[in-house]
């Protein structure tokens, strides 16, 4: 596709369940980012990859959050033992690198009940 | 990265110019000013960025004051579809780790 694709679009999980959110970046984009957006707030940085290397994971809120990008393309954000406070929209963005603007997907809305 | 300050919300009549201000009084010499917007239920969309010169593209114009302590994003003829939250971000180095803040909610009305 032409843009960043995220799946699923919506996810409902019971508290304590594990979830996996997928991001397909624009082909050839070196940089990949995950953001978390709570209702009414701006997106907040979670983690950053350059190719398959996770260069910055300073925004991950706890060790229940884990992200990977094993082949430098598709990325997965995994949340273990979900809690209600994890309810948010999770946004993925990619870019060619350098000062290039970020291209965002439309996010996955996670609701933990 | 420098902190930016934006009004919480603004209204603009359709067809009029929308002027969205942003203060970044602590911006350093190597920090760029980026603007993104987020339409409801979509991911943020890049609009424009600049360092010290005014910039224009097909979406908007960016006016940066000479002292670089503030800037204005101009949508010359706002349309209903421009209703969104607009984020002004000061960023150094590579375009990574954007810090969004809460932005300005622009409502374009008939």
mmCIF file of C-alpha atoms in Angstrom:
data_model
loop_
_atom_site.group_PDB
_atom_site.id
_atom_site.type_symbol
_atom_site.label_atom_id
_atom_site.label_comp_id
_atom_site.label_asym_id
_atom_site.label_seq_id
_atom_site.Cartn_x
_atom_site.Cartn_y
_atom_site.Cartn_z
ATOM 1 C CA UNK A 1 0.000 0.000 0.000
ATOM 2 C CA UNK A 2 0.932 3.623 -0.265
ATOM 3 C CA UNK A 3 0.862 4.439 3.423
ATOM 4 C CA UNK A 4 1.587 3.025 6.849
ATOM 5 C CA UNK A 5 -0.825 0.226 7.652
ATOM 6 C CA UNK A 6 -1.766 -0.844 11.175
ATOM 7 C CA UNK A 7 -3.800 -3.814 12.295
ATOM 8 C CA UNK A 8 -6.108 -4.475 13.881
ATOM 9 C CA UNK A 9 -7.911 -1.147 13.713
ATOM 10 C CA UNK A 10 -9.705 -1.908 16.973
ATOM 11 C CA UNK A 11 -8.854 -4.347 19.724
ATOM 12 C CA UNK A 12 -10.773 -5.158 22.864
ATOM 13 C CA UNK A 13 -8.915 -7.135 25.493
ATOM 14 C CA UNK A 14 -9.856 -8.331 28.916
ATOM 15 C CA UNK A 15 -7.584 -7.175 31.697
ATOM 16 C CA UNK A 16 -4.668 -9.558 31.998
ATOM 17 C CA UNK A 17 -4.669 -10.671 28.365
ATOM 18 C CA UNK A 18 -1.696 -10.238 26.057
ATOM 19 C CA UNK A 19 -2.107 -8.281 22.824
ATOM 20 C CA UNK A 20 -0.008 -7.831 19.689
ATOM 21 C CA UNK A 21 -0.350 -4.813 17.442
ATOM 22 C CA UNK A 22 1.089 -4.849 13.940
ATOM 23 C CA UNK A 23 2.613 -2.066 11.859
ATOM 24 C CA UNK A 24 3.478 -2.290 8.172
ATOM 25 C CA UNK A 25 5.630 0.749 7.365
ATOM 26 C CA UNK A 26 6.078 2.323 3.969
ATOM 27 C CA UNK A 27 8.392 0.118 1.932
ATOM 28 C CA UNK A 28 12.013 1.157 2.209
ATOM 29 C CA UNK A 29 11.530 3.369 5.255
ATOM 30 C CA UNK A 30 14.436 2.922 7.607
ATOM 31 C CA UNK A 31 12.956 4.550 10.688
ATOM 32 C CA UNK A 32 9.930 3.282 12.576
ATOM 33 C CA UNK A 33 8.273 4.771 15.636
ATOM 34 C CA UNK A 34 5.524 3.769 18.044
ATOM 35 C CA UNK A 35 3.413 6.320 19.889
ATOM 36 C CA UNK A 36 0.633 6.032 22.458
ATOM 37 C CA UNK A 37 -2.250 8.490 22.441
ATOM 38 C CA UNK A 38 -4.656 8.711 25.341
ATOM 39 C CA UNK A 39 -8.065 10.267 24.816
ATOM 40 C CA UNK A 40 -7.832 14.045 24.425
ATOM 41 C CA UNK A 41 -4.034 14.080 24.570
ATOM 42 C CA UNK A 42 -1.284 14.392 22.017
ATOM 43 C CA UNK A 43 0.655 11.289 20.959
ATOM 44 C CA UNK A 44 3.454 10.261 23.303
ATOM 45 C CA UNK A 45 6.643 8.583 22.119
ATOM 46 C CA UNK A 46 7.149 4.935 23.020
ATOM 47 C CA UNK A 47 10.039 3.551 20.988
ATOM 48 C CA UNK A 48 12.130 3.999 17.835
ATOM 49 C CA UNK A 49 13.777 1.586 15.409
ATOM 50 C CA UNK A 50 16.352 2.161 12.754
ATOM 51 C CA UNK A 51 16.085 -0.873 10.517
ATOM 52 C CA UNK A 52 15.975 -3.812 12.950
ATOM 53 C CA UNK A 53 17.824 -2.032 15.741
ATOM 54 C CA UNK A 54 15.762 -0.597 18.573
ATOM 55 C CA UNK A 55 17.673 2.592 19.258
ATOM 56 C CA UNK A 56 15.391 4.206 21.817
ATOM 57 C CA UNK A 57 12.841 2.562 24.070
ATOM 58 C CA UNK A 58 12.781 5.241 26.713
ATOM 59 C CA UNK A 59 9.049 5.866 26.309
ATOM 60 C CA UNK A 60 7.850 2.340 27.016
ATOM 61 C CA UNK A 61 5.829 2.739 30.220
ATOM 62 C CA UNK A 62 6.678 -0.616 31.790
ATOM 63 C CA UNK A 63 8.348 -3.934 31.115
ATOM 64 C CA UNK A 64 4.957 -5.254 29.999
ATOM 65 C CA UNK A 65 5.518 -3.360 26.747
ATOM 66 C CA UNK A 66 7.780 -4.894 24.152
ATOM 67 C CA UNK A 67 8.408 -3.963 20.522
ATOM 68 C CA UNK A 68 10.291 -5.730 17.791
ATOM 69 C CA UNK A 69 11.164 -5.288 14.143
ATOM 70 C CA UNK A 70 13.174 -8.436 13.388
ATOM 71 C CA UNK A 71 13.718 -7.948 9.647
ATOM 72 C CA UNK A 72 13.752 -4.181 9.576
ATOM 73 C CA UNK A 73 10.309 -3.950 8.032
ATOM 74 C CA UNK A 74 7.112 -5.002 9.843
ATOM 75 C CA UNK A 75 7.014 -4.181 13.537
ATOM 76 C CA UNK A 76 4.953 -5.594 16.371
ATOM 77 C CA UNK A 77 4.138 -3.905 19.656
ATOM 78 C CA UNK A 78 3.261 -6.428 22.315
ATOM 79 C CA UNK A 79 1.605 -5.632 25.602
ATOM 80 C CA UNK A 80 1.550 -8.357 28.223
ATOM 81 C CA UNK A 81 -0.993 -8.640 31.024
ATOM 82 C CA UNK A 82 -2.946 -5.631 29.807
ATOM 83 C CA UNK A 83 -4.273 -3.142 32.347
ATOM 84 C CA UNK A 84 -7.085 -0.613 32.001
ATOM 85 C CA UNK A 85 -4.583 2.234 31.843
ATOM 86 C CA UNK A 86 -3.207 0.700 28.639
ATOM 87 C CA UNK A 87 -6.419 1.717 26.849
ATOM 88 C CA UNK A 88 -5.327 4.170 24.151
ATOM 89 C CA UNK A 89 -4.681 4.551 20.457
ATOM 90 C CA UNK A 90 -1.335 3.123 19.431
ATOM 91 C CA UNK A 91 0.175 4.896 16.453
ATOM 92 C CA UNK A 92 2.962 3.719 14.212
ATOM 93 C CA UNK A 93 5.003 6.029 11.991
ATOM 94 C CA UNK A 94 7.807 5.504 9.509
ATOM 95 C CA UNK A 95 10.228 7.712 7.655
ATOM 96 C CA UNK A 96 13.158 7.386 5.251
ATOM 97 C CA UNK A 97 15.376 8.687 8.053
ATOM 98 C CA UNK A 98 17.291 11.882 8.674
ATOM 99 C CA UNK A 99 15.146 14.991 8.794
ATOM 100 C CA UNK A 100 12.370 13.476 6.680
ATOM 101 C CA UNK A 101 8.843 13.929 8.025
ATOM 102 C CA UNK A 102 7.109 11.040 9.714
ATOM 103 C CA UNK A 103 4.249 9.213 7.990
ATOM 104 C CA UNK A 104 1.684 7.929 10.452
ATOM 105 C CA UNK A 105 -0.784 5.107 10.256
ATOM 106 C CA UNK A 106 -4.328 5.560 11.555
ATOM 107 C CA UNK A 107 -3.574 3.618 14.693
ATOM 108 C CA UNK A 108 -4.977 0.720 16.668
ATOM 109 C CA UNK A 109 -7.531 1.635 19.302
ATOM 110 C CA UNK A 110 -7.016 -0.687 22.287
ATOM 111 C CA UNK A 111 -9.722 -0.943 24.898
ATOM 112 C CA UNK A 112 -8.990 -2.978 28.009
ATOM 113 C CA UNK A 113 -12.084 -4.033 29.935
ATOM 114 C CA UNK B 1 13.879 20.152 22.366
ATOM 115 C CA UNK B 2 12.320 23.539 23.111
ATOM 116 C CA UNK B 3 8.869 23.706 24.664
ATOM 117 C CA UNK B 4 6.147 25.158 22.457
ATOM 118 C CA UNK B 5 2.975 26.955 23.544
ATOM 119 C CA UNK B 6 -0.197 27.073 21.463
ATOM 120 C CA UNK B 7 -3.745 28.273 22.094
ATOM 121 C CA UNK B 8 -6.068 25.465 23.051
ATOM 122 C CA UNK B 9 -8.639 26.179 20.360
ATOM 123 C CA UNK B 10 -9.522 28.499 17.493
ATOM 124 C CA UNK B 11 -12.416 28.977 15.108
ATOM 125 C CA UNK B 12 -12.207 30.034 11.487
ATOM 126 C CA UNK B 13 -14.891 30.646 8.868
ATOM 127 C CA UNK B 14 -14.668 28.534 5.743
ATOM 128 C CA UNK B 15 -12.789 30.287 2.971
ATOM 129 C CA UNK B 16 -10.969 32.604 5.358
ATOM 130 C CA UNK B 17 -7.308 32.388 6.267
ATOM 131 C CA UNK B 18 -6.574 30.461 9.443
ATOM 132 C CA UNK B 19 -3.576 31.809 11.348
ATOM 133 C CA UNK B 20 -2.331 29.455 14.038
ATOM 134 C CA UNK B 21 0.287 30.893 16.389
ATOM 135 C CA UNK B 22 3.012 29.065 18.253
ATOM 136 C CA UNK B 23 5.457 30.375 20.848
ATOM 137 C CA UNK B 24 8.861 28.733 21.189
ATOM 138 C CA UNK B 25 10.850 31.349 23.097
ATOM 139 C CA UNK B 26 13.597 28.923 24.203
ATOM 140 C CA UNK B 27 14.253 27.517 20.742
ATOM 141 C CA UNK B 28 17.927 26.974 19.956
ATOM 142 C CA UNK B 29 19.685 27.840 16.740
ATOM 143 C CA UNK B 30 19.643 24.329 15.331
ATOM 144 C CA UNK B 31 16.030 23.499 16.132
ATOM 145 C CA UNK B 32 13.518 23.355 13.341
ATOM 146 C CA UNK B 33 9.844 24.194 13.742
ATOM 147 C CA UNK B 34 7.566 21.411 12.497
ATOM 148 C CA UNK B 35 3.805 21.457 12.087
ATOM 149 C CA UNK B 36 1.613 18.378 12.015
ATOM 150 C CA UNK B 37 -2.142 18.078 12.161
ATOM 151 C CA UNK B 38 -4.446 15.296 13.281
ATOM 152 C CA UNK B 39 -7.908 14.928 11.851
ATOM 153 C CA UNK B 40 -10.342 13.005 14.015
ATOM 154 C CA UNK B 41 -9.711 9.227 14.041
ATOM 155 C CA UNK B 42 -6.631 9.545 11.854
ATOM 156 C CA UNK B 43 -2.919 9.577 12.523
ATOM 157 C CA UNK B 44 -0.989 12.852 12.522
ATOM 158 C CA UNK B 45 -0.146 14.307 9.114
ATOM 159 C CA UNK B 46 2.959 16.337 8.338
ATOM 160 C CA UNK B 47 2.258 19.855 7.069
ATOM 161 C CA UNK B 48 5.439 21.901 6.863
ATOM 162 C CA UNK B 49 8.678 22.725 8.631
ATOM 163 C CA UNK B 50 11.268 25.498 8.663
ATOM 164 C CA UNK B 51 14.381 26.800 10.375
ATOM 165 C CA UNK B 52 14.434 30.568 9.972
ATOM 166 C CA UNK B 53 13.127 31.409 6.539
ATOM 167 C CA UNK B 54 9.448 31.514 5.725
ATOM 168 C CA UNK B 55 8.247 28.406 3.941
ATOM 169 C CA UNK B 56 5.301 27.635 1.694
ATOM 170 C CA UNK B 57 3.986 24.426 0.206
ATOM 171 C CA UNK B 58 0.725 23.215 -1.252
ATOM 172 C CA UNK B 59 -0.835 22.867 2.184
ATOM 173 C CA UNK B 60 0.221 25.950 4.117
ATOM 174 C CA UNK B 61 2.680 28.742 4.789
ATOM 175 C CA UNK B 62 4.969 28.999 7.783
ATOM 176 C CA UNK B 63 6.053 32.409 9.017
ATOM 177 C CA UNK B 64 8.895 32.440 11.556
ATOM 178 C CA UNK B 65 9.758 35.673 13.353
ATOM 179 C CA UNK B 66 13.244 37.061 12.930
ATOM 180 C CA UNK B 67 14.182 36.207 16.528
ATOM 181 C CA UNK B 68 12.690 32.724 15.971
ATOM 182 C CA UNK B 69 10.782 32.893 19.240
ATOM 183 C CA UNK B 70 7.436 32.396 17.578
ATOM 184 C CA UNK B 71 5.862 31.244 14.350
ATOM 185 C CA UNK B 72 2.502 31.216 12.590
ATOM 186 C CA UNK B 73 1.020 28.521 10.423
ATOM 187 C CA UNK B 74 -1.259 29.958 7.762
ATOM 188 C CA UNK B 75 -3.932 28.026 5.924
ATOM 189 C CA UNK B 76 -4.814 30.581 3.247
ATOM 190 C CA UNK B 77 -8.355 29.374 2.527
ATOM 191 C CA UNK B 78 -9.545 27.133 5.320
ATOM 192 C CA UNK B 79 -11.958 24.373 4.360
ATOM 193 C CA UNK B 80 -14.228 22.281 6.532
ATOM 194 C CA UNK B 81 -11.868 19.342 6.018
ATOM 195 C CA UNK B 82 -9.090 21.361 7.684
ATOM 196 C CA UNK B 83 -10.845 20.949 11.039
ATOM 197 C CA UNK B 84 -8.203 19.177 13.126
ATOM 198 C CA UNK B 85 -5.755 19.491 15.998
ATOM 199 C CA UNK B 86 -2.631 21.317 14.871
ATOM 200 C CA UNK B 87 0.662 20.596 16.602
ATOM 201 C CA UNK B 88 3.710 22.870 16.588
ATOM 202 C CA UNK B 89 6.931 21.049 17.472
ATOM 203 C CA UNK B 90 10.496 22.293 17.885
ATOM 204 C CA UNK B 91 12.970 19.610 16.944
ATOM 205 C CA UNK B 92 16.708 19.349 16.719
ATOM 206 C CA UNK B 93 18.759 16.868 14.772
ATOM 207 C CA UNK B 94 16.914 14.121 12.997
ATOM 208 C CA UNK B 95 13.117 14.171 12.762
ATOM 209 C CA UNK B 96 12.727 11.586 15.487
ATOM 210 C CA UNK B 97 11.034 11.470 18.842
ATOM 211 C CA UNK B 98 8.467 14.172 18.134
ATOM 212 C CA UNK B 99 7.023 15.687 21.310
ATOM 213 C CA UNK B 100 3.465 16.660 20.428
ATOM 214 C CA UNK B 101 1.963 18.567 23.338
ATOM 215 C CA UNK B 102 -1.790 19.202 23.222
ATOM 216 C CA UNK B 103 -1.897 21.401 20.095
ATOM 217 C CA UNK B 104 -4.555 23.814 18.854
ATOM 218 C CA UNK B 105 -7.987 22.482 17.979
ATOM 219 C CA UNK B 106 -9.031 24.368 14.840
ATOM 220 C CA UNK B 107 -12.727 24.318 14.036
ATOM 221 C CA UNK B 108 -13.628 25.526 10.549
ATOM 222 C CA UNK B 109 -17.237 26.599 10.326
ATOM 223 C CA UNK B 110 -19.679 27.441 7.539
#
